[in-house]
Each structure stands twice: as structure tokens, then as C-alpha cells.
Coordinates of C-alpha atoms in Angstrom, one line a residue:
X116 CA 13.8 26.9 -63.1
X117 CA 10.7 26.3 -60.7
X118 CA 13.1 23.8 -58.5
X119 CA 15.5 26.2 -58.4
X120 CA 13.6 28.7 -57.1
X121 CA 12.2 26.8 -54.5
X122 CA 15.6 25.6 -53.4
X123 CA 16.7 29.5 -52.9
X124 CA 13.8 29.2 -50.7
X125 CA 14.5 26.2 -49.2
X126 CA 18.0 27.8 -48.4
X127 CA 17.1 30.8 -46.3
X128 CA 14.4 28.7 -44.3
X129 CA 17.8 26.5 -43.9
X130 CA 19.6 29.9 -42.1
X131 CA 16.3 30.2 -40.2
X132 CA 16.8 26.8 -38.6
X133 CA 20.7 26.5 -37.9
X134 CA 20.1 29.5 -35.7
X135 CA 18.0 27.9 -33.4
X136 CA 21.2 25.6 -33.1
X137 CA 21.2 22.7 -31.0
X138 CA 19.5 24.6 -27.6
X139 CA 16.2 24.6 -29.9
X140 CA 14.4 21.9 -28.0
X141 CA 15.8 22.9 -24.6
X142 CA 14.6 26.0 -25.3
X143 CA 10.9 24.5 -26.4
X144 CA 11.1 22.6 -22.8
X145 CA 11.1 25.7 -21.0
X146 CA 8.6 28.2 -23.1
X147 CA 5.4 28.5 -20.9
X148 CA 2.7 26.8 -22.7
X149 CA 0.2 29.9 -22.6
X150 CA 2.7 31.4 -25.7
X151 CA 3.1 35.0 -24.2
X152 CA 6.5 36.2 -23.1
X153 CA 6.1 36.3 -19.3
X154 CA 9.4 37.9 -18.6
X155 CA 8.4 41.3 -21.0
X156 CA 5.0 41.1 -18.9
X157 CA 6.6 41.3 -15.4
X158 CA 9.1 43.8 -17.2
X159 CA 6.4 46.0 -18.7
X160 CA 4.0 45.5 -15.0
X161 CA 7.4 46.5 -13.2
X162 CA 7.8 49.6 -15.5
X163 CA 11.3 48.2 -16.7
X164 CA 11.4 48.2 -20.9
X165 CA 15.2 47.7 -21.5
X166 CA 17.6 44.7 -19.7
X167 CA 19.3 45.6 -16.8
X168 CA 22.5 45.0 -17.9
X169 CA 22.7 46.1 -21.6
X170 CA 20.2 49.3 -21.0
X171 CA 19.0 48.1 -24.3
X172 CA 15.5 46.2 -25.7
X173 CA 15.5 42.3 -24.9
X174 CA 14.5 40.5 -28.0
X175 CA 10.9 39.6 -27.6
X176 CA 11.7 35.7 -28.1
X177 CA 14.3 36.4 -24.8
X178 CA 13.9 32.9 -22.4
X179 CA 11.2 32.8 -19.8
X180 CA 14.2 31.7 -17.3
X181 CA 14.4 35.4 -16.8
X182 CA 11.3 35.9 -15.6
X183 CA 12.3 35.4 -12.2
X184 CA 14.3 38.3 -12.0
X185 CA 11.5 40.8 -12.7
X186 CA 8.6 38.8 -10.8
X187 CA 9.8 39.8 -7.0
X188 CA 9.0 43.7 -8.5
X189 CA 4.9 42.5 -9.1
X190 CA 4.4 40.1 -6.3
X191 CA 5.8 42.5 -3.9
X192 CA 2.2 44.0 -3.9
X193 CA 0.3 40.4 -4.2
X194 CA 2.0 38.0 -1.5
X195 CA 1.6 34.2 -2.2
X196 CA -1.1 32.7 0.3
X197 CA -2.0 29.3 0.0
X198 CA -5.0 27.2 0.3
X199 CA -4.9 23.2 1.6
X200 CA -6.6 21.3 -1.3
X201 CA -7.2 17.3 -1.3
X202 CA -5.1 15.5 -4.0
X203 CA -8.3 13.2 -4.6
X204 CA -11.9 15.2 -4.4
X205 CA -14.0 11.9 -5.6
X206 CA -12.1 8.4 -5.2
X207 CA -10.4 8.7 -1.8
X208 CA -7.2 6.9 -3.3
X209 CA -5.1 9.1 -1.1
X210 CA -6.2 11.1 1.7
X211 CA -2.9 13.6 0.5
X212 CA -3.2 17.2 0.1
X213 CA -1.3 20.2 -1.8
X214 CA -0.8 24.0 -0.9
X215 CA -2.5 25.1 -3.5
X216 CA -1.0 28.7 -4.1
X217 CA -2.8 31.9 -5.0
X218 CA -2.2 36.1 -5.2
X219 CA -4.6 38.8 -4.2
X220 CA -5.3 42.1 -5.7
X221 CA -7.2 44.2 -3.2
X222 CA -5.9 47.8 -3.6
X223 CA -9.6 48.8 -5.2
X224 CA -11.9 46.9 -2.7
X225 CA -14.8 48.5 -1.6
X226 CA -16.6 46.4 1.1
X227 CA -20.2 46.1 0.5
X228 CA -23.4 44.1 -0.3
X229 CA -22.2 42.8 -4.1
X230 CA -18.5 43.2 -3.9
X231 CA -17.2 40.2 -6.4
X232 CA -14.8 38.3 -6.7
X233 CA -12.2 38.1 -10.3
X234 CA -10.9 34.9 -10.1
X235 CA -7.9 34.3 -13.2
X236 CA -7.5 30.4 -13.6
X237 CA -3.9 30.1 -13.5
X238 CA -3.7 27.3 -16.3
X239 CA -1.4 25.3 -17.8
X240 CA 2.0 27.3 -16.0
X241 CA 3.4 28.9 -12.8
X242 CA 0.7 30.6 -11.3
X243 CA 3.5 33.7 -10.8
X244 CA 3.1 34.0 -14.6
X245 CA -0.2 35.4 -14.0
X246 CA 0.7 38.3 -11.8
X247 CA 0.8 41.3 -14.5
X248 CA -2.5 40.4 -15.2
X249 CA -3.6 40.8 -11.8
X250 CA -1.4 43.7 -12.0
X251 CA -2.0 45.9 -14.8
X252 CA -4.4 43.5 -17.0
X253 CA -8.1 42.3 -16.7
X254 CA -8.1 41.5 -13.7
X255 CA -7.0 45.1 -12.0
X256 CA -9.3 46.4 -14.9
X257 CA -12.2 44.7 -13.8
X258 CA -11.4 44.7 -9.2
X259 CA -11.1 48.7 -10.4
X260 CA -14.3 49.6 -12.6
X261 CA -16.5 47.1 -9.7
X262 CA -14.7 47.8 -6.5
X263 CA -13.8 44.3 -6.3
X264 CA -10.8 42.3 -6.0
X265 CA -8.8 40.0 -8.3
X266 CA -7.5 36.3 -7.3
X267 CA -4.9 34.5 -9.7
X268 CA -5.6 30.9 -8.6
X269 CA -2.7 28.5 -9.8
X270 CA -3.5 25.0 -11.4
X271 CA -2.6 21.7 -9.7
X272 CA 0.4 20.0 -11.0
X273 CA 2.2 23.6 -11.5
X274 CA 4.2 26.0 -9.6
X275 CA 5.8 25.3 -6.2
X276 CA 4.0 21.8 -6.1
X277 CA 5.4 20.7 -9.3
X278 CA 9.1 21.9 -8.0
X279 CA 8.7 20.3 -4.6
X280 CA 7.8 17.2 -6.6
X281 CA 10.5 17.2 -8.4
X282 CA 12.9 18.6 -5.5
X283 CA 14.5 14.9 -5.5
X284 CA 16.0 15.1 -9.2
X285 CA 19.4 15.7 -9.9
X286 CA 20.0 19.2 -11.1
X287 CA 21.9 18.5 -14.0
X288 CA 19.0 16.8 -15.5
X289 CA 16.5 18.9 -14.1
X290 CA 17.9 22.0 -15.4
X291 CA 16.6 20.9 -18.7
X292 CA 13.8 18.7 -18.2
X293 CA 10.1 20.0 -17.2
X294 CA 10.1 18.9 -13.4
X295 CA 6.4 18.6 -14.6
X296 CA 7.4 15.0 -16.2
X297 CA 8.5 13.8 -13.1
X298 CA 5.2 14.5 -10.8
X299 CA 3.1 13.3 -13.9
X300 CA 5.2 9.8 -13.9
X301 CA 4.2 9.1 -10.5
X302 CA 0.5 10.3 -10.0
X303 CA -0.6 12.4 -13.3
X304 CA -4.2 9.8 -12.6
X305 CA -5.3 12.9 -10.3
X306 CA -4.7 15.3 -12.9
X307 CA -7.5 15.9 -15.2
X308 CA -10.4 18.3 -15.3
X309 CA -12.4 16.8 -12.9
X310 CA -10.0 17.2 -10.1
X311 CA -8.9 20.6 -11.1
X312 CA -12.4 21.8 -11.8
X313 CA -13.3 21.0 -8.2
X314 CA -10.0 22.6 -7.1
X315 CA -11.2 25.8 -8.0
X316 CA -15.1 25.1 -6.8
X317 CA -13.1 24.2 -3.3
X318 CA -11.2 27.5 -3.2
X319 CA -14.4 29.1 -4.2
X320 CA -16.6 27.8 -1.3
X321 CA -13.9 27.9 1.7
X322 CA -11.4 30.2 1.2
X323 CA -10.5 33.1 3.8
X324 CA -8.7 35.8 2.2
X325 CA -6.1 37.8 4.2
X326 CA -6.9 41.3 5.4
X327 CA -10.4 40.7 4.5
X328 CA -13.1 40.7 7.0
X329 CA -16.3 40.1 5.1
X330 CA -17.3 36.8 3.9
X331 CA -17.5 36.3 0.7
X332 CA -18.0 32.8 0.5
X333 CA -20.5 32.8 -2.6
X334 CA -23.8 33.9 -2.3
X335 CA -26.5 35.8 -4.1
X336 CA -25.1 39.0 -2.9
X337 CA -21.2 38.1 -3.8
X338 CA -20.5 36.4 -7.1
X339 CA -17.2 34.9 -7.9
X340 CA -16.4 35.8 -11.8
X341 CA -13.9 33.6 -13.7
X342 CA -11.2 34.7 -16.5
X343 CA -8.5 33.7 -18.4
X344 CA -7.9 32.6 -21.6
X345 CA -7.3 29.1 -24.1
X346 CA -7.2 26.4 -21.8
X347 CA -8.2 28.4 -18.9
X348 CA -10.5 30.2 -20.8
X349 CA -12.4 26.8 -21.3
X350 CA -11.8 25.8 -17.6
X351 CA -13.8 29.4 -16.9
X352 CA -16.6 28.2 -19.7
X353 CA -16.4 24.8 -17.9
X354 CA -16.6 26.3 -14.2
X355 CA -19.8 28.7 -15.2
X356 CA -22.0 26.0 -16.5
X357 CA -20.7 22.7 -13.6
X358 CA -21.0 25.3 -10.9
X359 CA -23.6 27.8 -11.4
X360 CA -23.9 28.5 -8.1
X361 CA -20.9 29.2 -7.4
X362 CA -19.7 31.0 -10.4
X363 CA -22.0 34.2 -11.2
X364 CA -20.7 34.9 -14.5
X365 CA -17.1 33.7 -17.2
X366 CA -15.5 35.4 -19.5
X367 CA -13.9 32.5 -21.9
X368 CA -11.0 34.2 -24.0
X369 CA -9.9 32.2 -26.7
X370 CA -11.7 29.1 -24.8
X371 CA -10.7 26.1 -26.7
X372 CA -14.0 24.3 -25.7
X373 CA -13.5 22.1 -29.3
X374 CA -11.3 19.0 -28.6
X375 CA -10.2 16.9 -31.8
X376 CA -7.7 14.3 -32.6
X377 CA -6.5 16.2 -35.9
X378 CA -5.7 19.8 -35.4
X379 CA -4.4 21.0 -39.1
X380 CA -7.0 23.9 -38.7
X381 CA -4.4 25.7 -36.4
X382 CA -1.6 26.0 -39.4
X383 CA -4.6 26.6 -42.1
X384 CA -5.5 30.3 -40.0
X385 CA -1.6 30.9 -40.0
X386 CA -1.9 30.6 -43.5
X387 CA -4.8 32.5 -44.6
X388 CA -3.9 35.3 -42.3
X389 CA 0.2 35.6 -43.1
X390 CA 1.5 37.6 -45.7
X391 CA 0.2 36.2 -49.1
X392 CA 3.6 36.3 -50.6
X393 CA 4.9 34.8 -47.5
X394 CA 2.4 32.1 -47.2
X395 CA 2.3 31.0 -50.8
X396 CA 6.4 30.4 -51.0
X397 CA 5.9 28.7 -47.5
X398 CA 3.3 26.1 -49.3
X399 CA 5.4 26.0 -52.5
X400 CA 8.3 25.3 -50.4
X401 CA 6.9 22.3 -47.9
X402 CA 5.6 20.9 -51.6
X403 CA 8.9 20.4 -52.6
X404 CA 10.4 19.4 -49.6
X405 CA 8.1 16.4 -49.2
X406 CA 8.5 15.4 -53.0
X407 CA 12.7 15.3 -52.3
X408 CA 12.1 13.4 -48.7
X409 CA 10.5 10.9 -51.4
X410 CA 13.5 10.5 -53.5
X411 CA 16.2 8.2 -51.7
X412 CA 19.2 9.6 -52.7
X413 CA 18.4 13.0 -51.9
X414 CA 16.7 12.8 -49.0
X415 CA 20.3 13.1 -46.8
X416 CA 21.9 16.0 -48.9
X417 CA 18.3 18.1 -48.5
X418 CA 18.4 17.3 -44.5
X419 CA 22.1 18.8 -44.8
X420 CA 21.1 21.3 -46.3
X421 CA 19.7 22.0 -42.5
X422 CA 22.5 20.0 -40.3
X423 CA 20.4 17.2 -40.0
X424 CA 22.2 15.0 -42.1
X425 CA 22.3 12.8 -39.2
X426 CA 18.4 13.0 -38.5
X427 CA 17.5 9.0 -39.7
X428 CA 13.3 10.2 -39.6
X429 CA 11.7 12.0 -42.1
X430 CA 9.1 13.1 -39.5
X431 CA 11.1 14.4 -37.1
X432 CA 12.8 16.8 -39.9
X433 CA 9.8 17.9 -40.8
X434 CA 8.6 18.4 -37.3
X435 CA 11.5 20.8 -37.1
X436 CA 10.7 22.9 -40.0
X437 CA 7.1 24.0 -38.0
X438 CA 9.1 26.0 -35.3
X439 CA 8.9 29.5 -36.8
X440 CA 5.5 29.2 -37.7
X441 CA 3.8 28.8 -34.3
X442 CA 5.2 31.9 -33.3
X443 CA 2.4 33.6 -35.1
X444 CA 0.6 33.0 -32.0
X445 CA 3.0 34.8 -29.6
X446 CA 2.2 38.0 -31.7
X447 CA 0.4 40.7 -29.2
X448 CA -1.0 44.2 -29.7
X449 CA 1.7 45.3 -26.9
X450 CA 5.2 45.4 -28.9
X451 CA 6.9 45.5 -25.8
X452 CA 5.2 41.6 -25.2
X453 CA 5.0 40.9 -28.8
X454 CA 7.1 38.6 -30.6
X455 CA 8.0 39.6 -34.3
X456 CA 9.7 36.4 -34.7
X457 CA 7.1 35.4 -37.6
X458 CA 7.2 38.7 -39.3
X459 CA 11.2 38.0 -39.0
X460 CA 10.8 35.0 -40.6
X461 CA 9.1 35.6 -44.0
X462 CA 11.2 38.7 -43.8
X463 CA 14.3 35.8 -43.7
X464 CA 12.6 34.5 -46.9
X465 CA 14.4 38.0 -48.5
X466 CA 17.6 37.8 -46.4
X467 CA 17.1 38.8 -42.6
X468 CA 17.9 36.3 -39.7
X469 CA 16.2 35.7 -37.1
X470 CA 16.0 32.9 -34.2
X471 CA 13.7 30.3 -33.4
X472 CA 12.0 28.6 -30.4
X473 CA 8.9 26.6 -29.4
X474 CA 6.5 25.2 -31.4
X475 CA 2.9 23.8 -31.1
X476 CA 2.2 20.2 -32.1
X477 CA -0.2 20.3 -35.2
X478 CA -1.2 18.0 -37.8
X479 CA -1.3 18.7 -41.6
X480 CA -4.5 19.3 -43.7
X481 CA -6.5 17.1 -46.1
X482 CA -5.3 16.6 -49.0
X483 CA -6.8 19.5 -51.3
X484 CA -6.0 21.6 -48.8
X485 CA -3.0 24.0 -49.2
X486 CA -0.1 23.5 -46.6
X487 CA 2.7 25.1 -44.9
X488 CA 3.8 21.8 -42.6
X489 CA 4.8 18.9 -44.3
X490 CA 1.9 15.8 -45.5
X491 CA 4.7 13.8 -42.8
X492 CA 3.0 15.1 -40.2
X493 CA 0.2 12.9 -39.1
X494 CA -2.3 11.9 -35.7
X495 CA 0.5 8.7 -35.4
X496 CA 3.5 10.8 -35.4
X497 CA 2.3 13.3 -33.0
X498 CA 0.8 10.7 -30.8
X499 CA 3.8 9.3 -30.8
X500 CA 5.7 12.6 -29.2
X501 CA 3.8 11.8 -26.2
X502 CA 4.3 8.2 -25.8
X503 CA 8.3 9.1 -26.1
X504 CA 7.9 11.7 -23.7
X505 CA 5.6 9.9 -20.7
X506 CA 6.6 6.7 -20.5
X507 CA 4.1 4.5 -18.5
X508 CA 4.4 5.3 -14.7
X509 CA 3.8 3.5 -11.8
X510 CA -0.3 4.1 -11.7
X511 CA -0.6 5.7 -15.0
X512 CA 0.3 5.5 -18.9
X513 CA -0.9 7.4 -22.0
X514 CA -3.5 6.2 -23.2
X515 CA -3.9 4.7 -27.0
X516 CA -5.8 8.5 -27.9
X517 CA -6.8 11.1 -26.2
X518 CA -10.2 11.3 -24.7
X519 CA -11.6 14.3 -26.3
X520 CA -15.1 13.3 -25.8
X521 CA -14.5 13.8 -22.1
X522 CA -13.8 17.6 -23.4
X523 CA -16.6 18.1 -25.9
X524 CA -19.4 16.8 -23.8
X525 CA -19.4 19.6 -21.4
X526 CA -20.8 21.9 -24.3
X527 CA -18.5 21.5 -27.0
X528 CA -18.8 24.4 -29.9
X529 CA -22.5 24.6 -28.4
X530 CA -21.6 25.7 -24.7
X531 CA -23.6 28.8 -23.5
X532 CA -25.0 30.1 -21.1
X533 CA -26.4 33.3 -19.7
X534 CA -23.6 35.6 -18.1
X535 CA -20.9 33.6 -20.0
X536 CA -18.9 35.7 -22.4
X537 CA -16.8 34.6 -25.5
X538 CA -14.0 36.7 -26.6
X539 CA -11.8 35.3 -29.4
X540 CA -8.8 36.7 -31.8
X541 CA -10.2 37.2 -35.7
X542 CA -6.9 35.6 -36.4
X543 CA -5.8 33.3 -33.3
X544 CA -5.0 29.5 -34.6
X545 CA -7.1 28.5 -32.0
X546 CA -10.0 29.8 -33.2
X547 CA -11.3 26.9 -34.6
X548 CA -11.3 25.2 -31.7
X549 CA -13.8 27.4 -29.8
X550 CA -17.5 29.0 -30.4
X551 CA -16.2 31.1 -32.9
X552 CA -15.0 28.6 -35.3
X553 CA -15.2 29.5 -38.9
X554 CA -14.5 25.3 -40.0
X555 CA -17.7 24.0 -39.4
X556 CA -19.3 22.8 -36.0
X557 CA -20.2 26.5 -34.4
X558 CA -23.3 28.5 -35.3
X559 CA -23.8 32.3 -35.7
X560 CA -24.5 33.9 -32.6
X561 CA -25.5 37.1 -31.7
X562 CA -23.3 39.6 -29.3
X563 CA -25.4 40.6 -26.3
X564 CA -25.0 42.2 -22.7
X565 CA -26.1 38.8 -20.8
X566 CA -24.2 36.5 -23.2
X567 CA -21.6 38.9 -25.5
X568 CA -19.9 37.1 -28.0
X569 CA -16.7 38.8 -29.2
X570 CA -13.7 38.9 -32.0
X571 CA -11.5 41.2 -31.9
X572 CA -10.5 42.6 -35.3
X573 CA -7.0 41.4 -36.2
X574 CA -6.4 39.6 -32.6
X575 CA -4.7 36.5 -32.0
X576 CA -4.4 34.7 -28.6
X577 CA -6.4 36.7 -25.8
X578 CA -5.6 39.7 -26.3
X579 CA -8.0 41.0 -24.1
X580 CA -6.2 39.2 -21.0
X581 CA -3.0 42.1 -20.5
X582 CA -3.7 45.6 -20.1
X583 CA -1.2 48.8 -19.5
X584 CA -0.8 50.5 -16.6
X585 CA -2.3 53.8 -18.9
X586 CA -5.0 52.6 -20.1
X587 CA -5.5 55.2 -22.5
X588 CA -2.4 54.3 -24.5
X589 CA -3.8 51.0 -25.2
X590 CA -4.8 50.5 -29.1
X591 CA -8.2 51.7 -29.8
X592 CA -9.6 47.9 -30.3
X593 CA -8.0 46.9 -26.9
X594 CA -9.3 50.3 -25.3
X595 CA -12.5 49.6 -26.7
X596 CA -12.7 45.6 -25.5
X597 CA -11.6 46.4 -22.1
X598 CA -14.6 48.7 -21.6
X599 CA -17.1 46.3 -23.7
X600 CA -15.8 43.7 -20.8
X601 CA -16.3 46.6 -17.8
X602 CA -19.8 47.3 -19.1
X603 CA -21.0 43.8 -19.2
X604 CA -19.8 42.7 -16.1
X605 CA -21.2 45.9 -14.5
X606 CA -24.9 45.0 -16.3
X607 CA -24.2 41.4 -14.8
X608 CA -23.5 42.9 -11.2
X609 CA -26.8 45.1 -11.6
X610 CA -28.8 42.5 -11.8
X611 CA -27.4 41.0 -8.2

């Protein structure tokens, strides 16, 4: 009766999966690695709420390749301008350069003595991605409330430098390939956070911005202030503490200062937060699963059960079965951003349908620990995703493990200091990966003006980073961290 049950469970996870169909990795390849649905950002920025063609809602899971569409609306206002950055700061192994590209919000600037400077680290996408929140998000909020202005800087290796890179590929393949994997195959040994740490310290120090005549080269009477969140929201941790003197104050949002090898953490929030009912048959359900992958003649009629009869690697099946769960993470208090694809999910466990896309790569717990990924899933499978997917280049390979010590010895869990602010989701999946860690590694600390230490109740990824246009139809907790963020930064300025 038990095995039953959990095979009726098994079954509608099975509907889950064949929707994704065969496009499902394509469309992994091409979801922007921050996890927030760019194209309803530049839709919601442009004032547009329905597609263009149907006059109806686009699902919240709708493809990024969109995006495109809606961005010329937003950067209309903010006009690309770029800035000449060295390919090698340190080792003078090329004497190459990049246009390193960057926007500019100054529709609130005031000039005077103390006028700063928001810069959002673009991260780990196309700096254009950025632009709502220069628009209509922290950025605006903050160049408005201090009579400032707002930069989105883009990270090397992404954007127009990454396309022009890639310019040389055949279209066919490139149309479904990250043009990313073919700049990293030739010279990824300049991309790391030394070189992209000084990228920004570069910009910071030399930069002329257009239809500004003051100099705000940094100084005691100018001070550049960083943003952004996860990776970027380290980067910012990382820029305020290696460059003091050039970056007056951070604000980390879901800073994943924490780097580790093992990562089952990520899943465990997912499921202590989820729906109890939905969580339990998910941990019930990947028990099972893993006992029938161990019993030889049913191990091809449970893949079936799937389509992926064909699908020699136990691994790899179980790899697929963690798509619908990462989604948890594209969840946002704006439901026009949101994705309800999770909540769609355990509602599939009692008979809806939904799609699925993207995924994160994660590793499962110890054992003792409840699961919802399969045991399968281990640091030599996942290691092994990137071995398959960067094949050793010309000057560079991956190497046996990552270095996360090169991560965690800039301030790890530990990293503070004064004018550095840390603003994390109660229930993000990265949040055991930065200051606010509730697995061991990261103390109490206590929330103050000159170093405020956040969570915002029921939050998942930065949630403080997009605003709306209104602020006052924001949700009380956002209304109330965007002013906590205005009044600290204000205090900071003060004290110029």
C-alpha cells in the first residue's frame, strides 16, 4: 500500500517532467543565472503587464529571449557608455583591452559637495539585465532619497564582450549554446575575482561620466556606494573591505560570502520552508525512487515512467528530477516578476500541470538528513558537469576542485565592516552561504545604522534589489526595507 502510494506520487512528478519536454536544457542554457525573470522586469519598468501580442499575462517562467523586446523601452533613458578596461590588471600577459559597458541614472542629481555615487555590480549576466533596477529599483531609490546618481556596471566576460567573442561561431550552434563557453575556452585564465574586482576599482578611480561636469573621482567628499545582490552582493562585500578608499559604504544582498564544495544546505531551506505536506511526499518520494534505481530490473521501467528509458546514468535522471525545485528561488514579492512555478508544482502533486526550466547544481545531504534530491547526487557527479561542459582550452582547464579558499579568505561568514550592510531572505537557499547562515559558521550579530544586518521576513533572493515605480504599493516589508536602506545610507552620507 505505502509503494503504491508513492508511485501515484511518483506519477504526477512524471507529468511534471514530460512537460519540460526535450527544450528543457536548452531552456536551462539560456536562464540568466541571477534566477529573476528579466523580461517581466523590463515589462513591469516599461509599464507593459500583458504580451504584446495576446493582450494577456505571460507566464512568469516566459524565456528571457524576450527580454530584448522590452529592454529598448528602459535604456532609452540610460544610454550604454563604455569604459576601456585592460584584459590583464596584474601579469601583463596581454596588453588587450575590453569596452567595458555601463548605464547611468542621473535624472535626481543634485551637484554638490557629497553627491555619491550607486554603483549595481552587474554580475554574473548582461549588464542590460540590470536596467529596471536602475530604473525603478534600488538604485533609483537610493540616486532619489540622496540626490545622487546610479551606475549599473557590467561584469567582464558578459554582455557585448561575450557576443563579440563569440561573433565567429556558427549561428546554428550558437543559438543554443552560451556564447560565454566559447570566450572562456580561449582565455577564461583572466576571469576570476581578482581581475574583475579591479575592473570595478578602475572604473571607480577614472571614469568620466557623460553630461556630468563635476569630478567625482572618489574622495572624502564623494563616496562611491556598491549594491547588488548573491554573487554581486559578495563582489560589493568584497569591493568595501579590498578598496576602502574607494568604496565608502556596500550593501551585500544575499552575499554568498560562504564558498563550499558540498552545497546540500541550499535544497534543505527548500525543504523546511515548502509546504509541509508538499515537502514530506517530495522526501517520501526521492526515498523510493533511489531504492528502485537500486533494483536492476526496474530501474528502466521507473525511468520510462519519465521518457527516459533511454537515459543509461542513474545520476543524470536524478539530476533531472531537481528542475522544479530550484524554482523556489525565482519566487518574488512582485507577482508580476514572480514565478509560481513551485507553488505549481506541489499543486501538480494533486493534479495541476505545470512547466519546468532551469535548475541550480546542488548536492544532497548527510545521511540522517531528510532529502528531496536523490542520495545520487554527489561532489563527483556535479564536478563532473563542469568538466563535460569546459573542456580544457588552449591556456586554461578546470581545475581538479574548485578553489573556494580563494573565496572564504577575504572574510568568509566573518566579513564586516563598518558601513557594510547585509540584507538576506529568511527563506533564500542561499542563505547559508552568507553572514546570516543558520548551519553553523556565522555568529549573531546585531542590526545597527553603521553596520545593519538584515532578514527580511519570508524573503527569498534579494528582494530588496527591484522596486515599483509607486513605491507605496510595494508590500509593507519591502516598503519598510527600502526605507531601512534610505536611512542608513543617509546616516552614512552624514557622516562625510
Amino acid at each position: 500500500m505505502v509503494w503504491a502510494f508513492h508511485i501515484i506520487w511518483i506519477s504526477l512528478i512524471v507529468v511534471l517532467v514530460g512537460t519540460g519536454g526535450s527544450n528543457a536544457l536548452h531552456e536551462h542554457v539560456l536562464h540568466h543565472a541571477q534566477r529573476v525573470n528579466f523580461q517581466y522586469l523590463h515589462r513591469r519598468a516599461a509599464g507593459i503587464t500583458s504580451h504584446p501580442d495576446q493582450g494577456a499575462e505571460v507566464p512568469a517562467h516566459a524565456s528571457t529571449l524576450q527580454a530584448p523586446l522590452v529592454v529598448a523601452v528602459v535604456a532609452s533613458e540610460f544610454s550604454v557608455q563604455t569604459f576601456t578596461q585592460p584584459l590583464d590588471h596584474f601579469d601583463n600577459t596581454t596588453d588587450a583591452t575590453f569596452q567595458q559597458r555601463f548605464w547611468v541614472n542621473i535624472r535626481h542629481y543634485k551637484p554638490r559637495p557629497g553627491s555619491p555615487v550607486i554603483v549595481i555590480d552587474g554580475g554574473e549576466t548582461n549588464g542590460e539585465d540590470r536596467l529596471p533596477f536602475l530604473d525603478t529599483g534600488v538604485g533609483d531609490i537610493l540616486a532619489r532619497a540622496t540626490g545622487g546618481i546610479a551606475v549599473v556596471l557590467e561584469h567582464r566576460y558578459y554582455g557585448a564582450l561575450v557576443l563579440a567573442a563569440s561573433s565567429h561561431v556558427d549561428p546554428s550552434v550558437r543559438s543554443y549554446i552560451d556564447p560565454a563557453y566559447f570566450l572562456i575556452m580561449r582565455c577564461c585564465r583572466w576571469l576570476n575575482n581578482e581581475q574583475a574586482l579591479e575592473d570595478s576599482a578602475n572604473f571607480m578611480r577614472n571614469v568620466k561620466f557623460e553630461n556630468i561636469n563635476e569630478n567625482l573621482i572618489p574622495e572624502r567628499h564623494h563616496g562611491y556606494t556598491m549594491v547588488f545582490g548573491s554573487y554581486a552582493g559578495a563582489r560589493a562585500a568584497h569591493m568595501r573591505v579590498l578598496y576602502p578608499d574607494l568604496v565608502f559604504g556596500a550593501i551585500a544582498s544575499s552575499a554568498a560570502t560562504h564558498a563550499v564544495l558540498m552545497n546540500w544546505e541550499y535544497m534543505d531551506v527548500i525543504r523546511l520552508a515548502a509546504d509541509p505536506i508538499c515537502s514530506s511526499n517530495l522526501v517520501n518520494s526521492i526515498s523510493i525512487i533511489d531504492s528502485l534505481l537500486k533494483i536492476g530490473p526496474l530501474r528502466g521501467r521507473l525511468k520510462s515512467l519519465f521518457g527516459l528509458s533511454e537515459l543509461e546514468s542513474d545520476k543524470d535522471f536524478a539530476s533531472v528530477l531537481e528542475y522544479p525545485l530550484t524554482t523556489w528561488e525565482d519566487q518574488n514579492w512582485d507577482p508580476v516578476v514572480s514565478s509560481t512555478t513551485f507553488d505549481q508544482f506541489c499543486a501538480t502533486l494533486n493534479g495541476d500541470t505545470p512547466t519546468l526550466k532551469d535548475t541550480e547544481r546542488t548536492t544532497a545531504p548527510p545521511v540522517g538528513t531528510p532529502t528531496i534530491i536523490s542520495r545520487l547526487l554527489d561532489i563527483d557527479y556535479e564536478h563532473k558537469i563542469c568538466i563535460q561542459a569546459f573542456p580544457p582550452g588552449e591556456y586554461y582547464k578546470v581545475p581538479p576542485l574548485p578553489n573556494v579558499t580563494a573565496v572564504n579568505v577575504l572574510g568568509d561568514y566573518h566579513i564586516v565592516a563598518d558601513r557594510l550592510a547585509f540584507i538576506d531572505g529568511e527563506v533564500d537557499p542561499w542563505r547559508p552561504y552568507t553572514p546570516h547562515s543558520a548551519y553553523g559558521g556565522a555568529e549573531e550579530r546585531e542590526d545597527t545604522v553603521v553596520r545593519p544586518f538584515k532578514i527580511i521576513p519570508g524573503g527569498v533572493h534579494h528582494w530588496d534589489e527591484n522596486g515599483l515605480r509607486e513605491g507605496e504599493k510595494e508590500p509593507k516589508k519591502i516598503r519598510q526595507i527600502h526605507g531601512e536602506i534610505v536611512e542608513f545610507v543617509k546616516a552614512w552620507l552624514e557622516d562625510l
